[in-house]
Coordinates of C-alpha atoms in Angstrom, one line a residue:
M144 CA 14.8 34.6 -39.7
C145 CA 12.1 34.8 -37.0
R146 CA 9.6 33.2 -39.3
S147 CA 11.8 30.2 -39.9
K148 CA 12.2 29.6 -36.2
M149 CA 8.4 29.7 -35.7
I150 CA 7.9 27.1 -38.5
Y151 CA 10.6 25.0 -36.9
S152 CA 9.0 25.2 -33.5
Q153 CA 5.5 24.4 -34.8
S154 CA 6.6 21.4 -36.7
T155 CA 8.6 20.3 -33.6
I156 CA 5.4 20.6 -31.5
I157 CA 3.4 18.6 -34.0
I158 CA 6.0 15.8 -34.2
S159 CA 6.2 15.7 -30.4
L160 CA 2.4 15.4 -30.1
L161 CA 2.3 12.6 -32.7
A162 CA 5.1 10.8 -30.9
C163 CA 3.2 11.1 -27.6
I164 CA 0.1 9.7 -29.2
L165 CA 2.1 6.8 -30.7
I166 CA 3.6 6.0 -27.3
I167 CA 0.2 6.2 -25.6
N168 CA -1.3 3.8 -28.2
I169 CA 1.6 1.3 -27.8
L170 CA 1.3 1.3 -24.0
S171 CA -2.5 0.8 -24.3
C172 CA -2.0 -2.2 -26.5
F173 CA 0.5 -3.7 -24.1
S174 CA -2.0 -3.1 -21.2
V175 CA -4.8 -4.8 -23.1
F176 CA -2.6 -7.7 -23.9
R177 CA -1.6 -8.1 -20.3
L178 CA -5.3 -8.0 -19.2
E179 CA -6.2 -10.6 -21.8
Q180 CA -3.5 -12.9 -20.4
K181 CA -4.6 -12.3 -16.9
F182 CA -8.2 -13.2 -17.6
E183 CA -7.6 -16.2 -19.8
A184 CA -8.5 -19.6 -18.4
D185 CA -5.6 -21.6 -16.9
E186 CA -6.8 -24.7 -18.6
L187 CA -9.2 -25.5 -21.4
I188 CA -12.2 -27.7 -20.4
D189 CA -14.6 -29.5 -22.7
I190 CA -17.9 -28.2 -21.2
Y191 CA -19.9 -30.9 -23.1
N192 CA -18.0 -33.8 -21.5
P193 CA -19.7 -34.6 -18.2
N194 CA -16.6 -36.5 -16.8
A195 CA -14.4 -33.4 -17.4
L196 CA -16.8 -31.2 -15.4
K197 CA -17.0 -33.8 -12.6
E198 CA -13.2 -33.9 -12.4
L199 CA -13.1 -30.1 -12.3
R200 CA -15.7 -29.9 -9.6
A201 CA -13.8 -32.5 -7.5
K202 CA -10.5 -30.7 -8.0
Y203 CA -12.0 -27.4 -6.8
N204 CA -13.9 -29.0 -3.9
L205 CA -10.6 -30.1 -2.5
K206 CA -9.4 -26.5 -2.5
A207 CA -12.8 -24.9 -1.5
D208 CA -12.0 -24.5 2.2
K209 CA -8.6 -22.9 1.5
Y210 CA -10.2 -20.5 -1.0
S211 CA -12.9 -19.5 1.4
L212 CA -10.4 -18.8 4.2
E213 CA -8.2 -16.7 1.9
L214 CA -11.1 -14.8 0.6
S215 CA -12.6 -14.0 4.0
Q216 CA -9.1 -12.8 5.2
V217 CA -8.7 -10.4 2.3
A218 CA -12.3 -9.3 2.4
R219 CA -11.8 -7.8 5.9
G220 CA -8.8 -5.7 4.7
A221 CA -8.7 -2.4 2.9
D222 CA -6.6 -3.6 0.0
H223 CA -9.1 -4.0 -2.9
K224 CA -6.4 -5.3 -5.3
R225 CA -5.7 -8.3 -3.1
F226 CA -9.4 -9.0 -2.7
F227 CA -10.2 -9.0 -6.4
G228 CA -7.1 -11.1 -7.0
K229 CA -8.5 -13.8 -4.8
V230 CA -12.0 -13.8 -6.2
K231 CA -12.5 -16.7 -8.5
L232 CA -15.0 -17.0 -11.3
E233 CA -18.1 -18.7 -10.0
A234 CA -19.4 -20.2 -13.2
F235 CA -18.6 -20.6 -16.8
C236 CA -21.3 -19.5 -19.3
A237 CA -20.8 -20.2 -23.0
L238 CA -23.9 -18.2 -23.9
K239 CA -23.3 -15.0 -22.0
E240 CA -25.1 -12.0 -23.4
R241 CA -25.5 -8.4 -22.5
I242 CA -29.1 -7.3 -22.1
G243 CA -30.8 -4.0 -21.1
D244 CA -31.0 -0.5 -22.4
V245 CA -28.1 1.8 -23.1
D246 CA -29.2 4.2 -20.4
D247 CA -29.3 1.7 -17.6
G248 CA -25.8 0.3 -18.2
G249 CA -26.9 -3.2 -19.3
K250 CA -26.2 -6.4 -17.5
Y251 CA -24.6 -9.7 -18.5
V252 CA -26.8 -12.7 -18.3
C253 CA -26.2 -16.4 -18.9
N254 CA -28.4 -17.7 -21.7
P255 CA -31.4 -15.3 -21.4
R256 CA -33.3 -17.2 -24.1
A257 CA -33.7 -20.1 -21.7
V258 CA -36.2 -18.1 -19.7
R259 CA -39.6 -18.9 -21.3
K260 CA -41.5 -15.8 -20.1
D261 CA -42.4 -12.7 -22.1
N262 CA -41.0 -9.3 -21.0
C263 CA -38.8 -11.0 -18.4
T264 CA -35.3 -9.6 -17.9

């Protein structure tokens, strides 16, 4: 009788661990999905259309003073979440690549092949 209780408790532990792993994976998927939505662009822009880029620049120039003021206010505070919530992407790069060795952490660079120098990173 004691042996059957031990088997029951071992199988219960295994099932509980598998259920925990499943729940953690599901929560991770939802977190990644929310992050993807957060970092998606609000609007799609044809980067090869000069007029679209001019309109976008004009739109953000109207709001530049407001953004600068808001950013300087949150930069003085200790709430890092608010600060990084206010930081806007500075530029769009369609050819962003990661360069560098594994041991130095690597860096993201916009179109590194445009630099026409040897051994330049």
